[in-house]
Amino acid sequence: MDTDALTADVLRELRATRPYPALSLTMPTHRKAPDNAQDPVRLRNLVAEAGHRLDADPEVSREVAAALRAQLERAAEEVDPRGALDSLVLLVTTDDYRIWRLPRTAPERVVLSDTFLTRNLVAAKAQTRPFRALTVAADHATLWIGTGDGIRPEKTDGFPLTAPKEPPNPQREERIGDTPSTFTDEETRNFFREVDEKLRAVLADDPRPLYLMGLAPALALLDEVGESSRSVIGRVAKGAPADLPPAEVLRELRPALEEGAHQAAAEVETRLDNARSAHTFAGGLDEVWAAVREGRAGLVAVEEHFQATVRVADEHLEPVPEGTEQSADGTVREDIVDELVEAALDSGADVVFVEDDSLAEHGRIAAALRY
């Protein structure tokens, strides 16, 4: 699955407590040859490591270990190297498995616990800036979900929607002299009210930036009859045929998406500048980590490709030599940035990823504090 499928409901389900052991396997992958030739080998090695861990764990019975190993091997066999992004996450229980491909790197890890490891998923979703787009016309509406890398139609809450076709009414046409204008017809207005109602339900359940695409009269009517368009980030005034392919939708949306990204970056810069002026600013991994743990961070800004391995000592983060691996006791953490991102989002903070080197003077990560 891709990060655009990580809805609030899916994340809650993944974080649920499960019978021990729930197995999480993460590893970096490569999008192109020749580097991607090593990925299947690394995956086999991690699967073997997971098997050894299961066999050596006194809390895991032989039957449970065999069932979990079988599911893990099925998951590994299903992984298609041609669809690789920057990391792979396998989440496995004795009777099920999930495969996630992420556009953000993750360290090699095998974790046995009573919950899945989700921080890599959460950080990847935040980094990809997921959005929704509604393409709307007089007789149909399609809801799309995507990131800057791709988009797909979302089949949820009744979407895609098609207006009911009304039979011709010769008596009405004779009475008024013509057919009504498409966007003043009451049936069309009712259809747009239905679109607005269902769209508001989707956004309430899983809020994401929203973009609209359709002819100008269609967008105007949606504004008039509903409320969902009030939160729109950008608009594209263009026809929206029901069979428009995903690549074409993304191409048409690209200028609006880029403008939305510029606006978001400017807002982040303003919030950080205001925080510095108000002395409610934290810079660097250790300061931001402390602020997040205390629930004081209102905004966390992270450079796109910032990753760090640290040692946790006396509730502070200390850098370690390059190549240091995660320790069994948890004092050395390979994915501390992803862990911080997940904790920040859990505390209600806004998390944004910014261009590399834009926070170089602040240690690649910064926060605006609530107090």
mmCIF file of C-alpha atoms in Angstrom:
data_model
loop_
_atom_site.group_PDB
_atom_site.id
_atom_site.type_symbol
_atom_site.label_atom_id
_atom_site.label_comp_id
_atom_site.label_asym_id
_atom_site.label_seq_id
_atom_site.Cartn_x
_atom_site.Cartn_y
_atom_site.Cartn_z
ATOM 1 C CA MET A 1 0.000 0.000 0.000
ATOM 2 C CA ASP A 2 1.055 3.596 -0.505
ATOM 3 C CA THR A 3 1.069 6.391 2.062
ATOM 4 C CA ASP A 4 -2.054 7.986 0.597
ATOM 5 C CA ALA A 5 -3.964 4.946 1.918
ATOM 6 C CA LEU A 6 -2.940 5.725 5.513
ATOM 7 C CA THR A 7 -6.190 7.275 6.725
ATOM 8 C CA ALA A 8 -6.946 8.045 10.362
ATOM 9 C CA ASP A 9 -9.033 4.858 10.602
ATOM 10 C CA VAL A 10 -6.253 2.713 9.129
ATOM 11 C CA LEU A 11 -3.688 4.229 11.481
ATOM 12 C CA ARG A 12 -5.895 3.583 14.520
ATOM 13 C CA GLU A 13 -6.310 -0.022 13.424
ATOM 14 C CA LEU A 14 -2.559 -0.472 12.906
ATOM 15 C CA ARG A 15 -1.796 0.964 16.346
ATOM 16 C CA ALA A 16 -4.243 -1.360 18.133
ATOM 17 C CA THR A 17 -2.811 -3.769 20.695
ATOM 18 C CA ARG A 18 -2.437 -7.311 19.329
ATOM 19 C CA PRO A 19 -1.498 -10.725 20.687
ATOM 20 C CA TYR A 20 2.280 -10.926 21.050
ATOM 21 C CA PRO A 21 4.194 -11.018 18.777
ATOM 22 C CA ALA A 22 3.163 -8.567 16.077
ATOM 23 C CA LEU A 23 6.124 -8.333 13.711
ATOM 24 C CA SER A 24 7.288 -5.119 12.019
ATOM 25 C CA LEU A 25 10.054 -5.286 9.412
ATOM 26 C CA THR A 26 11.494 -2.130 7.851
ATOM 27 C CA MET A 27 14.300 -1.641 5.358
ATOM 28 C CA PRO A 28 15.556 0.939 2.842
ATOM 29 C CA THR A 29 14.927 0.183 -0.844
ATOM 30 C CA HIS A 30 16.002 1.633 -4.168
ATOM 31 C CA ARG A 31 13.866 2.866 -7.057
ATOM 32 C CA LYS A 32 16.282 2.176 -9.920
ATOM 33 C CA ALA A 33 18.924 -0.244 -11.165
ATOM 34 C CA PRO A 34 21.614 -1.167 -10.382
ATOM 35 C CA ASP A 35 21.062 -0.286 -6.714
ATOM 36 C CA ASN A 36 17.737 -2.124 -6.495
ATOM 37 C CA ALA A 37 19.472 -5.448 -7.199
ATOM 38 C CA GLN A 38 20.510 -5.588 -3.530
ATOM 39 C CA ASP A 39 16.982 -5.161 -2.166
ATOM 40 C CA PRO A 40 15.775 -8.788 -2.525
ATOM 41 C CA VAL A 41 18.961 -10.015 -0.819
ATOM 42 C CA ARG A 42 18.531 -7.606 2.097
ATOM 43 C CA LEU A 43 14.892 -8.621 2.421
ATOM 44 C CA ARG A 44 15.775 -12.332 2.554
ATOM 45 C CA ASN A 45 18.397 -11.618 5.209
ATOM 46 C CA LEU A 46 15.882 -9.686 7.333
ATOM 47 C CA VAL A 47 13.294 -12.466 6.959
ATOM 48 C CA ALA A 48 15.910 -14.955 8.144
ATOM 49 C CA GLU A 49 16.797 -12.675 11.066
ATOM 50 C CA ALA A 50 13.124 -12.476 12.020
ATOM 51 C CA GLY A 51 12.923 -16.283 11.995
ATOM 52 C CA HIS A 52 15.913 -16.549 14.309
ATOM 53 C CA ARG A 53 14.406 -13.962 16.650
ATOM 54 C CA LEU A 54 11.128 -15.873 16.807
ATOM 55 C CA ASP A 55 12.860 -19.188 17.509
ATOM 56 C CA ALA A 56 14.929 -17.622 20.293
ATOM 57 C CA ASP A 57 12.026 -15.834 22.008
ATOM 58 C CA PRO A 58 10.801 -17.835 25.023
ATOM 59 C CA GLU A 59 7.431 -16.056 24.876
ATOM 60 C CA VAL A 60 6.695 -17.391 21.380
ATOM 61 C CA SER A 61 5.462 -20.982 21.013
ATOM 62 C CA ARG A 62 6.680 -23.179 18.201
ATOM 63 C CA GLU A 63 3.237 -23.117 16.554
ATOM 64 C CA VAL A 64 2.977 -19.319 16.684
ATOM 65 C CA ALA A 65 6.525 -18.921 15.352
ATOM 66 C CA ALA A 66 5.757 -21.235 12.422
ATOM 67 C CA ALA A 67 2.514 -19.406 11.572
ATOM 68 C CA LEU A 68 4.160 -15.984 11.771
ATOM 69 C CA ARG A 69 7.122 -17.108 9.699
ATOM 70 C CA ALA A 70 4.768 -18.480 7.034
ATOM 71 C CA GLN A 71 2.906 -15.155 6.793
ATOM 72 C CA LEU A 72 6.187 -13.224 6.651
ATOM 73 C CA GLU A 73 7.462 -15.407 3.807
ATOM 74 C CA ARG A 74 4.204 -14.891 1.899
ATOM 75 C CA ALA A 75 4.551 -11.143 2.326
ATOM 76 C CA ALA A 76 8.175 -11.203 1.164
ATOM 77 C CA GLU A 77 7.256 -13.246 -1.917
ATOM 78 C CA GLU A 78 4.567 -10.709 -2.812
ATOM 79 C CA VAL A 79 6.970 -7.755 -2.777
ATOM 80 C CA ASP A 80 7.560 -6.580 -6.334
ATOM 81 C CA PRO A 81 10.936 -4.804 -6.712
ATOM 82 C CA ARG A 82 9.556 -2.919 -9.721
ATOM 83 C CA GLY A 83 7.254 -0.964 -7.410
ATOM 84 C CA ALA A 84 9.961 0.002 -4.933
ATOM 85 C CA LEU A 85 10.183 3.504 -3.521
ATOM 86 C CA ASP A 86 12.615 4.525 -0.746
ATOM 87 C CA SER A 87 11.693 1.996 1.930
ATOM 88 C CA LEU A 88 9.640 -1.104 2.579
ATOM 89 C CA VAL A 89 7.540 -1.887 5.659
ATOM 90 C CA LEU A 90 6.031 -5.316 6.354
ATOM 91 C CA LEU A 91 3.537 -5.626 9.223
ATOM 92 C CA VAL A 92 2.766 -9.257 10.021
ATOM 93 C CA THR A 93 0.625 -11.302 12.415
ATOM 94 C CA THR A 94 -0.072 -15.030 12.450
ATOM 95 C CA ASP A 95 -3.054 -14.643 10.119
ATOM 96 C CA ASP A 96 -2.444 -11.454 8.124
ATOM 97 C CA TYR A 97 0.189 -9.161 6.636
ATOM 98 C CA ARG A 98 0.403 -5.627 5.209
ATOM 99 C CA ILE A 99 2.951 -4.327 2.712
ATOM 100 C CA TRP A 100 3.752 -0.610 2.582
ATOM 101 C CA ARG A 101 6.066 1.119 0.120
ATOM 102 C CA LEU A 102 7.198 4.518 1.359
ATOM 103 C CA PRO A 103 8.776 7.556 -0.369
ATOM 104 C CA ARG A 104 10.997 8.080 2.677
ATOM 105 C CA THR A 105 13.924 5.990 3.852
ATOM 106 C CA ALA A 106 13.693 3.740 6.919
ATOM 107 C CA PRO A 107 16.410 1.783 8.749
ATOM 108 C CA GLU A 108 16.741 -1.999 8.728
ATOM 109 C CA ARG A 109 14.755 -3.231 11.704
ATOM 110 C CA VAL A 110 12.884 -6.287 12.925
ATOM 111 C CA VAL A 111 10.619 -5.512 15.886
ATOM 112 C CA LEU A 112 8.524 -7.997 17.880
ATOM 113 C CA SER A 113 5.915 -6.303 20.065
ATOM 114 C CA ASP A 114 2.210 -6.206 20.915
ATOM 115 C CA THR A 115 1.710 -3.301 18.465
ATOM 116 C CA PHE A 116 3.014 -2.519 14.987
ATOM 117 C CA LEU A 117 5.797 -0.003 14.431
ATOM 118 C CA THR A 118 4.025 2.879 12.667
ATOM 119 C CA ARG A 119 6.375 5.836 13.004
ATOM 120 C CA ASN A 120 7.894 5.311 9.542
ATOM 121 C CA LEU A 121 4.416 5.293 7.983
ATOM 122 C CA VAL A 122 3.357 8.432 9.815
ATOM 123 C CA ALA A 123 6.527 10.345 8.933
ATOM 124 C CA ALA A 124 6.304 9.308 5.281
ATOM 125 C CA LYS A 125 2.681 10.444 5.079
ATOM 126 C CA ALA A 126 3.534 13.821 6.609
ATOM 127 C CA GLN A 127 6.458 14.293 4.225
ATOM 128 C CA THR A 128 4.496 13.527 1.066
ATOM 129 C CA ARG A 129 1.924 16.258 1.803
ATOM 130 C CA PRO A 130 -1.147 14.166 0.932
ATOM 131 C CA PHE A 131 -4.129 15.954 -0.572
ATOM 132 C CA ARG A 132 -7.574 15.399 -2.050
ATOM 133 C CA ALA A 133 -8.980 16.747 -5.290
ATOM 134 C CA LEU A 134 -12.590 16.880 -6.416
ATOM 135 C CA THR A 135 -13.293 16.908 -10.145
ATOM 136 C CA VAL A 136 -16.883 17.998 -10.622
ATOM 137 C CA ALA A 137 -19.234 18.445 -13.565
ATOM 138 C CA ALA A 138 -22.998 18.824 -13.887
ATOM 139 C CA ASP A 139 -23.591 15.078 -13.846
ATOM 140 C CA HIS A 140 -20.647 13.504 -12.019
ATOM 141 C CA ALA A 141 -18.117 14.063 -9.245
ATOM 142 C CA THR A 142 -14.928 12.096 -8.617
ATOM 143 C CA LEU A 143 -12.876 12.366 -5.455
ATOM 144 C CA TRP A 144 -9.138 11.807 -5.831
ATOM 145 C CA ILE A 145 -6.516 11.147 -3.175
ATOM 146 C CA GLY A 146 -2.839 11.616 -3.800
ATOM 147 C CA THR A 147 0.597 13.064 -3.201
ATOM 148 C CA GLY A 148 3.003 14.888 -5.461
ATOM 149 C CA ASP A 149 4.103 11.508 -6.860
ATOM 150 C CA GLY A 150 0.732 10.066 -7.822
ATOM 151 C CA ILE A 151 -3.028 10.205 -7.548
ATOM 152 C CA ARG A 152 -5.886 7.695 -7.612
ATOM 153 C CA PRO A 153 -9.680 7.882 -7.448
ATOM 154 C CA GLU A 154 -11.048 7.392 -3.947
ATOM 155 C CA LYS A 155 -14.007 5.061 -3.646
ATOM 156 C CA THR A 156 -15.538 6.060 -0.345
ATOM 157 C CA ASP A 157 -18.761 7.567 1.029
ATOM 158 C CA GLY A 158 -20.524 7.103 -2.286
ATOM 159 C CA PHE A 159 -17.792 8.579 -4.501
ATOM 160 C CA PRO A 160 -17.635 8.644 -7.458
ATOM 161 C CA LEU A 161 -21.106 10.172 -7.744
ATOM 162 C CA THR A 162 -23.290 10.298 -10.842
ATOM 163 C CA ALA A 163 -26.397 12.456 -11.125
ATOM 164 C CA PRO A 164 -29.641 10.616 -11.865
ATOM 165 C CA LYS A 165 -30.721 11.048 -15.450
ATOM 166 C CA GLU A 166 -34.106 12.731 -15.784
ATOM 167 C CA PRO A 167 -36.277 11.852 -18.812
ATOM 168 C CA PRO A 168 -37.035 14.744 -21.223
ATOM 169 C CA ASN A 169 -40.107 16.832 -20.343
ATOM 170 C CA PRO A 170 -41.594 18.199 -23.613
ATOM 171 C CA GLN A 171 -44.464 19.936 -21.762
ATOM 172 C CA ARG A 172 -41.987 21.862 -19.591
ATOM 173 C CA GLU A 173 -39.865 22.853 -22.586
ATOM 174 C CA GLU A 174 -42.983 24.043 -24.467
ATOM 175 C CA ARG A 175 -44.139 26.018 -21.426
ATOM 176 C CA ILE A 176 -40.859 27.881 -20.830
ATOM 177 C CA GLY A 177 -39.660 27.873 -24.421
ATOM 178 C CA ASP A 178 -36.332 26.071 -23.805
ATOM 179 C CA THR A 179 -34.515 23.621 -21.576
ATOM 180 C CA PRO A 180 -33.172 25.132 -18.368
ATOM 181 C CA SER A 181 -29.529 26.118 -18.060
ATOM 182 C CA THR A 182 -27.525 23.171 -16.735
ATOM 183 C CA PHE A 183 -26.252 24.943 -13.639
ATOM 184 C CA THR A 184 -29.561 26.586 -12.737
ATOM 185 C CA ASP A 185 -31.591 23.407 -13.046
ATOM 186 C CA GLU A 186 -32.887 22.287 -9.634
ATOM 187 C CA GLU A 187 -31.876 18.672 -10.213
ATOM 188 C CA THR A 188 -28.296 19.776 -10.786
ATOM 189 C CA ARG A 189 -28.392 21.933 -7.658
ATOM 190 C CA ASN A 190 -29.662 18.959 -5.642
ATOM 191 C CA PHE A 191 -26.870 16.816 -7.040
ATOM 192 C CA PHE A 192 -24.283 19.397 -5.993
ATOM 193 C CA ARG A 193 -25.798 19.543 -2.505
ATOM 194 C CA GLU A 194 -25.313 15.774 -2.270
ATOM 195 C CA VAL A 195 -21.712 16.102 -3.461
ATOM 196 C CA ASP A 196 -21.050 18.771 -0.833
ATOM 197 C CA GLU A 197 -22.604 16.719 1.968
ATOM 198 C CA LYS A 198 -20.580 13.610 1.172
ATOM 199 C CA LEU A 199 -17.369 15.601 0.693
ATOM 200 C CA ARG A 200 -17.762 17.259 4.100
ATOM 201 C CA ALA A 201 -18.164 13.824 5.704
ATOM 202 C CA VAL A 202 -14.934 12.577 4.092
ATOM 203 C CA LEU A 203 -12.957 15.667 5.145
ATOM 204 C CA ALA A 204 -14.283 15.489 8.692
ATOM 205 C CA ASP A 205 -13.079 11.909 9.009
ATOM 206 C CA ASP A 206 -9.662 12.454 7.397
ATOM 207 C CA PRO A 207 -8.765 16.135 6.867
ATOM 208 C CA ARG A 208 -6.390 16.859 3.990
ATOM 209 C CA PRO A 209 -5.759 19.901 1.781
ATOM 210 C CA LEU A 210 -8.491 20.073 -0.852
ATOM 211 C CA TYR A 211 -8.263 21.146 -4.493
ATOM 212 C CA LEU A 212 -11.170 21.579 -6.939
ATOM 213 C CA MET A 213 -11.279 21.099 -10.701
ATOM 214 C CA GLY A 214 -14.207 21.790 -13.016
ATOM 215 C CA LEU A 215 -15.767 24.372 -15.269
ATOM 216 C CA ALA A 216 -16.158 27.800 -13.657
ATOM 217 C CA PRO A 217 -19.995 27.533 -13.443
ATOM 218 C CA ALA A 218 -19.667 24.160 -11.699
ATOM 219 C CA LEU A 219 -17.228 25.515 -9.110
ATOM 220 C CA ALA A 220 -19.436 28.560 -8.570
ATOM 221 C CA LEU A 221 -22.481 26.364 -7.975
ATOM 222 C CA LEU A 222 -20.591 24.227 -5.458
ATOM 223 C CA ASP A 223 -19.662 27.422 -3.615
ATOM 224 C CA GLU A 224 -23.270 28.565 -3.658
ATOM 225 C CA VAL A 225 -25.040 25.431 -2.423
ATOM 226 C CA GLY A 226 -22.457 23.984 -0.025
ATOM 227 C CA GLU A 227 -19.776 24.552 2.597
ATOM 228 C CA SER A 228 -16.946 22.171 1.666
ATOM 229 C CA SER A 229 -15.321 24.568 -0.810
ATOM 230 C CA ARG A 230 -14.572 27.098 1.945
ATOM 231 C CA SER A 231 -11.476 25.107 2.904
ATOM 232 C CA VAL A 232 -10.155 24.772 -0.659
ATOM 233 C CA ILE A 233 -6.422 25.395 -1.184
ATOM 234 C CA GLY A 234 -6.534 25.774 -4.964
ATOM 235 C CA ARG A 235 -8.829 25.610 -8.005
ATOM 236 C CA VAL A 236 -8.422 24.587 -11.617
ATOM 237 C CA ALA A 237 -11.135 25.923 -13.959
ATOM 238 C CA LYS A 238 -11.225 23.151 -16.527
ATOM 239 C CA GLY A 239 -13.686 20.552 -17.757
ATOM 240 C CA ALA A 240 -13.765 17.352 -15.700
ATOM 241 C CA PRO A 241 -14.787 14.346 -17.821
ATOM 242 C CA ALA A 242 -15.671 11.286 -15.784
ATOM 243 C CA ASP A 243 -13.052 9.135 -17.516
ATOM 244 C CA LEU A 244 -10.112 11.508 -17.040
ATOM 245 C CA PRO A 245 -7.013 9.327 -16.339
ATOM 246 C CA PRO A 246 -5.058 9.865 -13.109
ATOM 247 C CA ALA A 247 -1.924 11.125 -14.881
ATOM 248 C CA GLU A 248 -3.966 13.821 -16.645
ATOM 249 C CA VAL A 249 -5.666 14.883 -13.411
ATOM 250 C CA LEU A 250 -2.294 15.244 -11.696
ATOM 251 C CA ARG A 251 -0.860 17.169 -14.659
ATOM 252 C CA GLU A 252 -3.727 19.653 -14.588
ATOM 253 C CA LEU A 253 -3.471 20.037 -10.820
ATOM 254 C CA ARG A 254 0.304 20.495 -10.774
ATOM 255 C CA PRO A 255 0.363 24.335 -10.919
ATOM 256 C CA ALA A 256 -2.198 24.563 -8.097
ATOM 257 C CA LEU A 257 -0.258 22.010 -6.034
ATOM 258 C CA GLU A 258 2.981 23.938 -6.498
ATOM 259 C CA GLU A 259 1.283 27.189 -5.505
ATOM 260 C CA GLY A 260 -0.178 25.462 -2.448
ATOM 261 C CA ALA A 261 3.291 24.235 -1.475
ATOM 262 C CA HIS A 262 4.726 27.760 -1.827
ATOM 263 C CA GLN A 263 1.957 29.180 0.346
ATOM 264 C CA ALA A 264 2.506 26.494 2.985
ATOM 265 C CA ALA A 265 6.271 27.157 3.033
ATOM 266 C CA ALA A 266 5.691 30.888 3.451
ATOM 267 C CA GLU A 267 3.280 30.263 6.327
ATOM 268 C CA VAL A 268 5.816 28.015 8.053
ATOM 269 C CA GLU A 269 8.542 30.637 7.700
ATOM 270 C CA THR A 270 6.241 33.290 9.149
ATOM 271 C CA ARG A 271 5.302 31.103 12.108
ATOM 272 C CA LEU A 272 8.944 30.356 12.885
ATOM 273 C CA ASP A 273 9.892 34.054 12.575
ATOM 274 C CA ASN A 274 7.072 34.993 14.953
ATOM 275 C CA ALA A 275 8.218 32.295 17.385
ATOM 276 C CA ARG A 276 11.759 33.683 17.398
ATOM 277 C CA SER A 277 10.416 37.164 18.105
ATOM 278 C CA ALA A 278 8.227 35.845 20.936
ATOM 279 C CA HIS A 279 11.025 33.652 22.363
ATOM 280 C CA THR A 280 8.890 30.546 21.792
ATOM 281 C CA PHE A 281 11.305 28.912 19.368
ATOM 282 C CA ALA A 282 13.241 25.672 19.628
ATOM 283 C CA GLY A 283 16.034 24.674 17.256
ATOM 284 C CA GLY A 284 18.011 21.474 16.913
ATOM 285 C CA LEU A 285 17.062 17.865 17.531
ATOM 286 C CA ASP A 286 17.532 17.848 21.310
ATOM 287 C CA GLU A 287 15.544 21.041 21.949
ATOM 288 C CA VAL A 288 12.710 20.032 19.640
ATOM 289 C CA TRP A 289 12.629 16.486 21.079
ATOM 290 C CA ALA A 290 12.244 17.913 24.596
ATOM 291 C CA ALA A 291 9.492 20.320 23.484
ATOM 292 C CA VAL A 292 7.562 17.542 21.746
ATOM 293 C CA ARG A 293 7.825 15.218 24.741
ATOM 294 C CA GLU A 294 6.470 17.990 26.971
ATOM 295 C CA GLY A 295 3.596 18.717 24.547
ATOM 296 C CA ARG A 296 4.756 22.301 23.990
ATOM 297 C CA ALA A 297 5.405 22.144 20.231
ATOM 298 C CA GLY A 298 2.679 23.706 18.101
ATOM 299 C CA LEU A 299 4.611 23.450 14.826
ATOM 300 C CA VAL A 300 7.558 21.212 13.950
ATOM 301 C CA ALA A 301 9.486 21.910 10.718
ATOM 302 C CA VAL A 302 11.878 19.235 9.453
ATOM 303 C CA GLU A 303 14.161 19.239 6.426
ATOM 304 C CA GLU A 304 12.995 16.759 3.763
ATOM 305 C CA HIS A 305 15.862 14.267 4.062
ATOM 306 C CA PHE A 306 16.959 14.804 7.641
ATOM 307 C CA GLN A 307 17.668 11.525 9.429
ATOM 308 C CA ALA A 308 19.743 11.012 12.554
ATOM 309 C CA THR A 309 20.931 8.232 14.835
ATOM 310 C CA VAL A 310 21.307 9.307 18.467
ATOM 311 C CA ARG A 311 21.875 8.016 21.965
ATOM 312 C CA VAL A 312 19.232 8.826 24.575
ATOM 313 C CA ALA A 313 20.938 9.760 27.836
ATOM 314 C CA ASP A 314 19.348 11.528 30.799
ATOM 315 C CA GLU A 315 16.334 12.424 28.629
ATOM 316 C CA HIS A 316 18.569 14.186 26.110
ATOM 317 C CA LEU A 317 19.702 13.195 22.626
ATOM 318 C CA GLU A 318 23.408 12.838 21.925
ATOM 319 C CA PRO A 319 24.907 12.312 18.448
ATOM 320 C CA VAL A 320 26.719 9.019 17.837
ATOM 321 C CA PRO A 321 29.369 8.053 15.252
ATOM 322 C CA GLU A 322 28.085 7.361 11.745
ATOM 323 C CA GLY A 323 27.215 3.701 11.250
ATOM 324 C CA THR A 324 26.134 3.103 14.856
ATOM 325 C CA GLU A 325 23.238 0.638 14.890
ATOM 326 C CA GLN A 326 20.073 0.590 16.962
ATOM 327 C CA SER A 327 20.709 -0.936 20.396
ATOM 328 C CA ALA A 328 18.546 -3.642 21.933
ATOM 329 C CA ASP A 329 17.943 -1.550 25.072
ATOM 330 C CA GLY A 330 16.617 1.412 23.072
ATOM 331 C CA THR A 331 19.295 3.874 24.133
ATOM 332 C CA VAL A 332 20.543 4.176 20.544
ATOM 333 C CA ARG A 333 17.731 5.078 18.117
ATOM 334 C CA GLU A 334 18.177 4.945 14.330
ATOM 335 C CA ASP A 335 14.852 6.488 13.392
ATOM 336 C CA ILE A 336 14.636 9.231 15.999
ATOM 337 C CA VAL A 337 13.341 11.829 13.490
ATOM 338 C CA ASP A 338 10.439 9.615 12.438
ATOM 339 C CA GLU A 339 9.756 8.846 16.100
ATOM 340 C CA LEU A 340 9.709 12.577 16.860
ATOM 341 C CA VAL A 341 7.350 13.271 13.957
ATOM 342 C CA GLU A 342 4.903 10.623 15.126
ATOM 343 C CA ALA A 343 5.006 11.943 18.704
ATOM 344 C CA ALA A 344 4.485 15.521 17.501
ATOM 345 C CA LEU A 345 1.436 14.561 15.445
ATOM 346 C CA ASP A 346 0.039 12.566 18.370
ATOM 347 C CA SER A 347 0.330 15.671 20.557
ATOM 348 C CA GLY A 348 -1.648 17.756 18.060
ATOM 349 C CA ALA A 349 1.306 19.653 16.572
ATOM 350 C CA ASP A 350 1.507 20.602 12.916
ATOM 351 C CA VAL A 351 4.400 18.828 11.186
ATOM 352 C CA VAL A 352 5.778 20.114 7.892
ATOM 353 C CA PHE A 353 8.767 19.058 5.811
ATOM 354 C CA VAL A 354 10.778 21.868 4.242
ATOM 355 C CA GLU A 355 13.542 22.074 1.649
ATOM 356 C CA ASP A 356 16.954 20.670 2.568
ATOM 357 C CA ASP A 357 19.362 23.240 4.045
ATOM 358 C CA SER A 358 16.556 25.712 4.781
ATOM 359 C CA LEU A 359 17.018 25.009 8.510
ATOM 360 C CA ALA A 360 20.788 24.450 8.404
ATOM 361 C CA GLU A 361 21.457 27.159 10.991
ATOM 362 C CA HIS A 362 19.005 25.487 13.375
ATOM 363 C CA GLY A 363 20.258 21.913 13.157
ATOM 364 C CA ARG A 364 17.864 20.799 10.369
ATOM 365 C CA ILE A 365 14.790 20.884 12.599
ATOM 366 C CA ALA A 366 12.894 23.642 14.409
ATOM 367 C CA ALA A 367 9.690 24.207 16.327
ATOM 368 C CA ALA A 368 7.305 27.000 17.227
ATOM 369 C CA LEU A 369 6.180 26.430 20.799
ATOM 370 C CA ARG A 370 2.737 26.856 22.292
ATOM 371 C CA TYR A 371 4.289 28.393 25.408
#
